[in-house]
Amino acid sequence: MRMAELSAESGVPVATVKYYLREGLLPPGERTSPNQARYSAAHVQRLRLIKALTDVGGLPLASVGAVLAAIDGDETPHRTMGLVQQELAGPAPEVSAEAAQWASGLLEDLMRRNGWKRYPAENRTVANLVAALATAKELGQEKLTDRLEEYLELALRVAELDIEVVDGLTSVDRIIEAGVIATVLGDRIFAGLRHLAQEKVSRQALGGRPPG
Amino acid sequence: MRMAELSAESGVPVATVKYYLREGLLPPGERTSPNQARYSAAHVQRLRLIKALTDVGGLPLASVGAVLAAIDGDETPHRTMGLVQQELAGPAPEVSAEAAQWASGLLEDLMRRNGWKRYPAENRTVANLVAALATAKELGQEKLTDRLEEYLELALRVAELDIEVVDGLTSVDRIIEAGVIATVLGDRIFAGLRHLAQEKVSRQALGGRPPG
């Protein structure tokens, strides 16, 4: 297909497609004349993936490039997912040293009690988790972290379901791309379901409570 | 305390504090001379909250203003949380009409089967959920949505825990602010725990699998 059709099929404007080509996020089409190239279904899929990573995942383009390189690389699915997670997490927000130390201790105790391996603090998932817990502490809301053990148990059940879903797909190629998509969309979908559920539960528990 | 101390206590630079004062996100201090004002612990707490909403929650300043207005308003905790959820969700990304229709049907069936109330499509939580499901469909990964029922069940358990945690706090004032903080931090904390759990589970399930 030509550029115009590629744009229509993927829902990505022509100028943006050209930008992705220049940035190397999209591989070049097959040149048919000095000014024209032919694109394939693989190009459409790649554009849709870039759109999902930016629009749904909220990733900056530099991270999109790193994720695509990981998908195209020759790491195992497990390691590819790990790289993608680090890009998704992004740099952690700044918190005070005191709160960060409290939060690191909380997380380390939780991991040890549950027999999980220790993750290095520079792991971005850990750094963001520590920053979020530290923020609760800075806001004087450390009671919000009292039931972390139960959240970990539920997070483990969600993760088991995640891996079952991805692992149930047949080809390895699909597994890597599906794993990436599942990670990006999975957080949004679960957060959405949780918010609807919060609305439902809080209507019953707090709905009748008077304004503060 | 004076401006310099307010900045040091909250970790927010003086220029940013002044900007928040001009934008009305932070109430003015008590004027002590034409060029000076005195700030209280409530100002420190408000600045920390703004920092959490922007840095951890990723909210744009306009949404921060809406969230703070909701906290300061006289709605019930249930309705305040609803307003905050809408701001957190933000506008939904664009998807094709065909995929959106498929995703809406999927979500409506899920809600009906489980006896949940129907939410209007303009609810931003619903709109974002539909967009995420539709994106899976556009990427040819609709199998990723096969186990939505089980995710809903787990999301309900997480939400029950959320409401229990917030409801366990004593004063109503704390409940509203804690509810907001729990919603903002809760998504990040759960996503972080889920990613660590995915890493753990996938190491066992997929770790030995060869590169694609």
Short mmCIF file of C-alpha atoms in Angstrom, two decimals:
data_model
loop_
_atom_site.label_atom_id
_atom_site.label_comp_id
_atom_site.label_asym_id
_atom_site.label_seq_id
_atom_site.Cartn_x
_atom_site.Cartn_y
_atom_site.Cartn_z
CA MET A 1 0.00 0.00 0.00
CA ARG A 2 1.02 3.63 -0.49
CA MET A 3 1.62 6.20 2.25
CA ALA A 4 -1.95 7.60 2.09
CA GLU A 5 -3.44 4.15 2.63
CA LEU A 6 -0.96 3.33 5.40
CA SER A 7 -2.06 6.50 7.19
CA ALA A 8 -5.78 5.72 6.74
CA GLU A 9 -5.40 2.08 7.85
CA SER A 10 -3.39 2.91 10.97
CA GLY A 11 -5.20 6.13 11.92
CA VAL A 12 -1.84 7.92 12.10
CA PRO A 13 -1.54 11.22 10.12
CA VAL A 14 0.86 11.22 7.12
CA ALA A 15 3.14 13.87 8.70
CA THR A 16 3.45 11.74 11.83
CA VAL A 17 4.20 8.59 9.79
CA LYS A 18 6.98 10.49 7.97
CA TYR A 19 8.35 11.67 11.30
CA TYR A 20 8.45 8.08 12.63
CA LEU A 21 10.24 6.99 9.43
CA ARG A 22 12.86 9.73 9.91
CA GLU A 23 13.29 8.79 13.58
CA GLY A 24 13.72 5.13 12.67
CA LEU A 25 10.69 4.02 14.73
CA LEU A 26 9.13 2.64 11.55
CA PRO A 27 11.26 0.65 9.06
CA PRO A 28 11.35 2.14 5.52
CA GLY A 29 8.94 0.79 2.90
CA GLU A 30 10.03 -0.96 -0.28
CA ARG A 31 11.09 1.78 -2.70
CA THR A 32 9.13 1.65 -6.00
CA SER A 33 10.37 4.97 -7.48
CA PRO A 34 12.59 7.82 -6.22
CA ASN A 35 9.57 9.43 -4.53
CA GLN A 36 7.40 6.47 -3.64
CA ALA A 37 7.52 3.42 -1.44
CA ARG A 38 5.21 0.51 -0.78
CA TYR A 39 4.20 -0.42 2.77
CA SER A 40 2.90 -3.70 4.17
CA ALA A 41 0.51 -4.94 6.87
CA ALA A 42 3.56 -5.10 9.17
CA HIS A 43 3.88 -1.32 8.86
CA VAL A 44 0.22 -0.84 9.82
CA GLN A 45 0.70 -3.08 12.87
CA ARG A 46 3.86 -1.26 13.91
CA LEU A 47 2.09 2.13 13.66
CA ARG A 48 -0.81 0.86 15.76
CA LEU A 49 1.66 -0.39 18.35
CA ILE A 50 3.43 3.01 18.46
CA LYS A 51 0.00 4.65 18.87
CA ALA A 52 -0.88 2.30 21.75
CA LEU A 53 2.45 2.96 23.49
CA THR A 54 2.11 6.75 23.23
CA ASP A 55 -1.66 7.32 23.54
CA VAL A 56 -2.63 4.57 25.99
CA GLY A 57 0.73 3.92 27.66
CA GLY A 58 1.67 7.61 27.80
CA LEU A 59 5.27 6.79 26.81
CA PRO A 60 7.57 9.51 25.42
CA LEU A 61 8.94 8.73 21.92
CA ALA A 62 12.43 7.93 23.25
CA SER A 63 10.92 5.15 25.39
CA VAL A 64 8.82 3.93 22.44
CA GLY A 65 12.07 3.51 20.50
CA ALA A 66 13.59 1.49 23.34
CA VAL A 67 10.49 -0.73 23.60
CA LEU A 68 10.44 -1.41 19.83
CA ALA A 69 14.17 -2.20 19.88
CA ALA A 70 13.48 -4.68 22.70
CA ILE A 71 10.67 -6.33 20.70
CA ASP A 72 12.91 -6.58 17.62
CA GLY A 73 15.90 -7.77 19.66
CA ASP A 74 16.82 -11.35 20.42
CA GLU A 75 16.26 -11.45 24.17
CA THR A 76 13.99 -14.06 25.76
CA PRO A 77 10.34 -13.04 26.34
CA HIS A 78 11.11 -12.78 30.07
CA ARG A 79 13.97 -10.33 29.55
CA THR A 80 12.10 -8.35 26.88
CA MET A 81 9.20 -7.87 29.30
CA GLY A 82 11.68 -6.70 31.90
CA LEU A 83 13.11 -4.04 29.57
CA VAL A 84 9.60 -2.89 28.65
CA GLN A 85 8.63 -2.60 32.33
CA GLN A 86 11.62 -0.33 32.99
CA GLU A 87 10.59 1.97 30.13
CA LEU A 88 6.96 2.01 31.26
CA ALA A 89 7.94 2.89 34.82
CA GLY A 90 9.94 5.97 33.74
CA PRO A 91 12.13 7.93 36.17
CA ALA A 92 10.80 8.04 39.76
CA PRO A 93 9.56 11.36 41.23
CA GLU A 94 11.74 13.02 43.87
CA VAL A 95 10.97 12.46 47.54
CA SER A 96 12.74 13.39 50.77
CA ALA A 97 15.62 11.12 51.84
CA GLU A 98 13.89 10.39 55.16
CA ALA A 99 10.62 9.27 53.55
CA ALA A 100 12.49 7.27 50.90
CA GLN A 101 14.42 5.39 53.58
CA TRP A 102 11.21 4.57 55.45
CA ALA A 103 9.57 3.36 52.23
CA SER A 104 12.57 1.24 51.19
CA GLY A 105 12.56 -0.46 54.58
CA LEU A 106 8.82 -1.13 54.30
CA LEU A 107 9.22 -2.70 50.85
CA GLU A 108 12.28 -4.75 51.82
CA ASP A 109 10.49 -6.16 54.88
CA LEU A 110 7.46 -7.01 52.71
CA MET A 111 9.61 -8.80 50.13
CA ARG A 112 11.57 -10.71 52.78
CA ARG A 113 8.47 -11.80 54.73
CA ASN A 114 7.00 -13.17 51.52
CA GLY A 115 10.17 -14.85 50.32
CA TRP A 116 10.54 -12.69 47.22
CA LYS A 117 13.96 -11.90 45.81
CA ARG A 118 15.48 -8.52 46.61
CA TYR A 119 15.36 -6.09 43.74
CA PRO A 120 18.10 -3.45 43.31
CA ALA A 121 16.98 0.08 44.24
CA GLU A 122 17.93 1.35 40.76
CA ASN A 123 15.25 -0.92 39.24
CA ARG A 124 12.75 1.71 38.10
CA THR A 125 9.72 -0.32 39.18
CA VAL A 126 11.17 -0.45 42.69
CA ALA A 127 12.21 3.23 42.59
CA ASN A 128 8.69 4.31 41.60
CA LEU A 129 7.11 2.04 44.19
CA VAL A 130 9.38 3.48 46.89
CA ALA A 131 8.54 7.04 45.73
CA ALA A 132 4.78 6.35 45.89
CA LEU A 133 5.03 4.81 49.39
CA ALA A 134 7.31 7.67 50.52
CA THR A 135 4.76 10.20 49.25
CA ALA A 136 2.07 8.63 51.45
CA LYS A 137 4.45 9.06 54.39
CA GLU A 138 5.24 12.69 53.48
CA LEU A 139 1.51 13.40 53.37
CA GLY A 140 1.07 11.91 56.85
CA GLN A 141 -1.01 9.10 55.36
CA GLU A 142 1.27 6.17 56.14
CA LYS A 143 -1.77 4.28 57.46
CA LEU A 144 -2.67 3.85 53.79
CA THR A 145 0.25 1.39 53.54
CA ASP A 146 -0.86 -0.78 56.49
CA ARG A 147 -2.42 -3.49 54.31
CA LEU A 148 0.41 -3.75 51.77
CA GLU A 149 0.66 -7.49 52.39
CA GLU A 150 -2.90 -8.00 51.14
CA TYR A 151 -2.26 -5.81 48.09
CA LEU A 152 0.84 -7.87 47.30
CA GLU A 153 -1.21 -11.07 47.51
CA LEU A 154 -3.82 -9.66 45.10
CA ALA A 155 -1.11 -8.26 42.78
CA LEU A 156 0.41 -11.74 42.62
CA ARG A 157 -2.96 -13.23 41.62
CA VAL A 158 -3.35 -10.58 38.89
CA ALA A 159 0.20 -11.27 37.64
CA GLU A 160 -0.45 -15.03 37.55
CA LEU A 161 -3.50 -14.33 35.40
CA ASP A 162 -1.44 -11.95 33.20
CA ILE A 163 1.22 -14.56 32.52
CA GLU A 164 -1.41 -17.28 31.91
CA VAL A 165 -3.12 -15.05 29.33
CA VAL A 166 0.13 -14.20 27.52
CA ASP A 167 1.47 -17.74 27.81
CA GLY A 168 -1.76 -19.12 26.29
CA LEU A 169 -0.90 -17.54 22.93
CA THR A 170 0.73 -19.88 20.42
CA SER A 171 3.68 -18.34 18.58
CA VAL A 172 6.72 -16.90 20.38
CA ASP A 173 6.59 -13.81 18.18
CA ARG A 174 3.06 -13.13 19.31
CA ILE A 175 4.08 -13.76 22.91
CA ILE A 176 6.66 -10.99 22.92
CA GLU A 177 4.40 -8.44 21.24
CA ALA A 178 1.38 -9.57 23.25
CA GLY A 179 3.42 -9.35 26.44
CA VAL A 180 4.30 -5.75 25.67
CA ILE A 181 0.71 -4.89 24.76
CA ALA A 182 -0.61 -6.72 27.81
CA THR A 183 1.74 -4.76 30.06
CA VAL A 184 0.81 -1.40 28.53
CA LEU A 185 -2.94 -1.99 28.30
CA GLY A 186 -3.13 -4.20 31.38
CA ASP A 187 -2.32 -1.41 33.83
CA ARG A 188 -4.95 0.87 32.27
CA ILE A 189 -7.61 -1.81 32.09
CA PHE A 190 -7.08 -2.95 35.67
CA ALA A 191 -7.01 0.63 36.99
CA GLY A 192 -10.29 1.30 35.13
CA LEU A 193 -11.98 -1.81 36.55
CA ARG A 194 -10.69 -0.94 40.02
CA HIS A 195 -12.12 2.60 39.76
CA LEU A 196 -15.53 1.30 38.68
CA ALA A 197 -15.38 -1.18 41.55
CA GLN A 198 -14.36 1.58 43.99
CA GLU A 199 -17.36 3.59 42.85
CA LYS A 200 -19.63 0.59 43.44
CA VAL A 201 -18.19 -0.30 46.86
CA SER A 202 -17.91 3.30 48.09
CA ARG A 203 -21.54 4.01 47.11
CA GLN A 204 -22.49 1.34 49.64
CA ALA A 205 -19.89 2.15 52.32
CA LEU A 206 -19.58 5.92 52.14
CA GLY A 207 -22.53 7.06 50.00
CA GLY A 208 -24.73 8.04 52.91
CA ARG A 209 -21.99 9.82 54.82
CA PRO A 210 -22.52 13.60 55.16
CA PRO A 211 -20.11 16.16 53.64
CA GLY A 212 -17.02 16.97 55.73
CA MET B 1 6.63 30.35 58.81
CA ARG B 2 8.01 32.53 56.00
CA MET B 3 8.13 31.68 52.30
CA ALA B 4 11.72 30.30 52.44
CA GLU B 5 10.79 27.89 55.22
CA LEU B 6 7.56 26.89 53.47
CA SER B 7 9.61 26.02 50.40
CA ALA B 8 12.18 24.03 52.39
CA GLU B 9 9.52 22.14 54.40
CA SER B 10 7.48 21.17 51.34
CA GLY B 11 10.36 20.58 48.94
CA VAL B 12 8.71 22.93 46.41
CA PRO B 13 10.93 25.73 44.96
CA VAL B 14 9.99 29.32 45.93
CA ALA B 15 9.22 30.31 42.32
CA THR B 16 6.80 27.38 42.03
CA VAL B 17 5.12 28.24 45.35
CA LYS B 18 4.59 31.81 44.09
CA TYR B 19 3.15 30.47 40.85
CA TYR B 20 0.69 28.26 42.78
CA LEU B 21 -0.32 31.30 44.88
CA ARG B 22 -0.99 33.35 41.72
CA GLU B 23 -2.97 30.47 40.17
CA GLY B 24 -5.06 30.12 43.33
CA LEU B 25 -3.95 26.51 43.94
CA LEU B 26 -2.54 27.58 47.30
CA PRO B 27 -4.50 29.95 49.58
CA PRO B 28 -2.66 33.19 50.45
CA GLY B 29 -0.73 33.36 53.72
CA GLU B 30 -1.54 35.78 56.53
CA ARG B 31 -0.08 39.14 55.51
CA THR B 32 2.39 40.52 58.13
CA SER B 33 3.74 43.46 56.07
CA PRO B 34 3.23 44.74 52.51
CA ASN B 35 5.92 42.33 51.24
CA GLN B 36 5.65 39.44 53.66
CA ALA B 37 3.20 36.79 54.67
CA ARG B 38 3.13 33.99 57.22
CA TYR B 39 2.31 30.42 56.21
CA SER B 40 1.07 27.51 58.30
CA ALA B 41 1.39 23.72 58.42
CA ALA B 42 -1.78 23.59 56.26
CA HIS B 43 0.17 25.32 53.48
CA VAL B 44 2.96 22.73 53.72
CA GLN B 45 0.42 19.90 53.51
CA ARG B 46 -1.32 21.51 50.53
CA LEU B 47 1.98 21.89 48.67
CA ARG B 48 2.86 18.25 49.34
CA LEU B 49 -0.53 17.23 48.01
CA ILE B 50 -0.05 19.28 44.83
CA LYS B 51 3.38 17.66 44.42
CA ALA B 52 1.86 14.17 44.81
CA LEU B 53 -0.90 14.94 42.29
CA THR B 54 1.54 16.24 39.66
CA ASP B 55 4.68 14.12 40.22
CA VAL B 56 3.14 10.79 41.21
CA GLY B 57 -0.35 11.15 39.70
CA GLY B 58 0.93 12.84 36.52
CA LEU B 59 -2.00 15.32 36.60
CA PRO B 60 -1.83 18.56 34.62
CA LEU B 61 -2.22 21.70 36.78
CA ALA B 62 -5.77 22.35 35.55
CA SER B 63 -6.82 18.94 36.90
CA VAL B 64 -4.96 19.59 40.17
CA GLY B 65 -7.10 22.72 40.59
CA ALA B 66 -10.27 20.70 40.01
CA VAL B 67 -9.19 18.03 42.52
CA LEU B 68 -8.34 20.62 45.19
CA ALA B 69 -11.68 22.37 44.61
CA ALA B 70 -13.42 19.00 45.09
CA ILE B 71 -11.52 18.39 48.36
CA ASP B 72 -12.44 21.88 49.62
CA GLY B 73 -16.05 21.59 48.43
CA ASP B 74 -18.98 20.28 50.41
CA GLU B 75 -19.77 17.11 48.50
CA THR B 76 -19.97 13.74 50.27
CA PRO B 77 -16.77 11.63 50.31
CA HIS B 78 -18.37 9.33 47.74
CA ARG B 79 -19.07 12.16 45.28
CA THR B 80 -15.69 13.81 45.90
CA MET B 81 -13.93 10.55 45.05
CA GLY B 82 -16.02 10.35 41.87
CA LEU B 83 -14.91 13.83 40.78
CA VAL B 84 -11.27 12.96 41.52
CA GLN B 85 -11.52 9.74 39.49
CA GLN B 86 -12.76 11.68 36.46
CA GLU B 87 -9.80 14.08 36.68
CA LEU B 88 -7.34 11.22 37.14
CA ALA B 89 -8.72 9.38 34.12
CA GLY B 90 -8.22 12.36 31.78
CA PRO B 91 -9.59 12.39 28.24
CA ALA B 92 -9.61 8.98 26.50
CA PRO B 93 -7.28 8.34 23.52
CA GLU B 94 -8.87 8.12 20.07
CA VAL B 95 -9.72 4.70 18.64
CA SER B 96 -11.59 3.55 15.53
CA ALA B 97 -15.40 3.55 15.73
CA GLU B 98 -15.51 -0.16 14.94
CA ALA B 99 -13.10 -1.16 17.72
CA ALA B 100 -14.83 1.21 20.17
CA GLN B 101 -18.20 -0.40 19.45
CA TRP B 102 -16.76 -3.88 20.01
CA ALA B 103 -15.15 -2.77 23.29
CA SER B 104 -18.31 -1.04 24.55
CA GLY B 105 -20.31 -4.20 23.89
CA LEU B 106 -17.72 -6.30 25.72
CA LEU B 107 -17.80 -4.01 28.77
CA GLU B 108 -21.59 -3.74 28.83
CA ASP B 109 -21.96 -7.54 28.71
CA LEU B 110 -19.43 -7.86 31.53
CA MET B 111 -21.25 -5.33 33.70
CA ARG B 112 -24.66 -6.89 33.02
CA ARG B 113 -23.49 -10.47 33.68
CA ASN B 114 -22.10 -9.34 37.04
CA GLY B 115 -25.12 -7.26 38.02
CA TRP B 116 -23.22 -3.95 38.03
CA LYS B 117 -24.99 -0.72 37.18
CA ARG B 118 -24.52 0.67 33.65
CA TYR B 119 -22.19 3.63 33.50
CA PRO B 120 -22.73 6.40 30.91
CA ALA B 121 -20.19 6.30 28.03
CA GLU B 122 -19.13 9.89 28.80
CA ASN B 123 -17.84 8.75 32.20
CA ARG B 124 -14.10 9.13 31.66
CA THR B 125 -13.22 5.94 33.51
CA VAL B 126 -15.53 4.04 31.14
CA ALA B 127 -14.25 5.95 28.08
CA ASN B 128 -10.62 5.12 28.93
CA LEU B 129 -11.47 1.50 29.67
CA VAL B 130 -13.27 1.22 26.31
CA ALA B 131 -10.29 2.85 24.54
CA ALA B 132 -7.82 0.41 26.14
CA LEU B 133 -9.95 -2.63 25.23
CA ALA B 134 -10.48 -1.24 21.71
CA THR B 135 -6.71 -0.81 21.31
CA ALA B 136 -6.20 -4.52 22.08
CA LYS B 137 -8.73 -5.27 19.32
CA GLU B 138 -7.03 -2.89 16.84
CA LEU B 139 -3.73 -4.64 17.51
CA GLY B 140 -5.30 -8.03 16.80
CA GLN B 141 -4.78 -9.02 20.44
CA GLU B 142 -8.40 -9.35 21.51
CA LYS B 143 -7.53 -12.70 23.13
CA LEU B 144 -5.92 -10.57 25.85
CA THR B 145 -9.45 -9.60 26.93
CA ASP B 146 -10.72 -13.21 27.23
CA ARG B 147 -10.33 -13.35 31.03
CA LEU B 148 -11.87 -9.95 31.78
CA GLU B 149 -14.34 -11.57 34.20
CA GLU B 150 -11.48 -12.77 36.41
CA TYR B 151 -9.80 -9.37 36.29
CA LEU B 152 -13.09 -7.75 37.35
CA GLU B 153 -13.34 -10.13 40.30
CA LEU B 154 -9.79 -9.28 41.42
CA ALA B 155 -10.39 -5.53 40.85
CA LEU B 156 -13.44 -5.77 43.10
CA ARG B 157 -11.33 -7.38 45.85
CA VAL B 158 -8.73 -4.62 45.52
CA ALA B 159 -11.47 -1.96 45.65
CA GLU B 160 -13.01 -3.53 48.77
CA LEU B 161 -9.60 -3.35 50.41
CA ASP B 162 -9.19 0.28 49.22
CA ILE B 163 -12.47 1.36 50.77
CA GLU B 164 -11.76 -0.56 53.99
CA VAL B 165 -8.39 1.20 54.31
CA VAL B 166 -9.86 4.67 53.70
CA ASP B 167 -12.95 3.98 55.80
CA GLY B 168 -10.74 2.86 58.71
CA LEU B 169 -9.48 6.42 59.18
CA THR B 170 -11.23 8.41 61.89
CA SER B 171 -12.10 11.97 60.85
CA VAL B 172 -14.24 12.79 57.79
CA ASP B 173 -11.75 15.44 56.73
CA ARG B 174 -8.99 12.88 56.67
CA ILE B 175 -11.25 10.49 54.76
CA ILE B 176 -11.70 12.88 51.84
CA GLU B 177 -8.03 13.78 51.59
CA ALA B 178 -6.95 10.20 52.25
CA GLY B 179 -9.39 8.98 49.59
CA VAL B 180 -7.83 11.30 47.04
CA ILE B 181 -4.31 10.30 48.04
CA ALA B 182 -5.24 6.61 48.09
CA THR B 183 -6.66 6.88 44.57
CA VAL B 184 -3.61 8.70 43.19
CA LEU B 185 -0.98 6.60 44.95
CA GLY B 186 -3.02 3.39 44.91
CA ASP B 187 -2.87 2.95 41.14
CA ARG B 188 0.91 3.46 41.13
CA ILE B 189 1.53 1.19 44.10
CA PHE B 190 -0.63 -1.63 42.75
CA ALA B 191 0.90 -1.34 39.25
CA GLY B 192 4.38 -1.51 40.84
CA LEU B 193 3.52 -4.60 42.91
CA ARG B 194 1.93 -6.22 39.85
CA HIS B 195 5.06 -5.59 37.77
CA LEU B 196 7.31 -7.11 40.44
CA ALA B 197 4.92 -10.07 40.63
CA GLN B 198 4.90 -10.40 36.83
CA GLU B 199 8.68 -10.48 36.90
CA LYS B 200 8.58 -13.23 39.55
CA VAL B 201 5.92 -15.33 37.81
CA SER B 202 7.31 -14.88 34.29
CA ARG B 203 10.80 -15.88 35.43
CA GLN B 204 9.28 -19.25 36.31
CA ALA B 205 6.88 -19.55 33.35
CA LEU B 206 8.78 -17.94 30.49
CA GLY B 207 12.34 -17.55 31.78
CA GLY B 208 13.69 -20.64 30.04
CA ARG B 209 11.97 -19.93 26.75
CA PRO B 210 14.37 -19.19 23.86
CA PRO B 211 14.41 -15.84 22.03
CA GLY B 212 11.83 -15.42 19.22
#
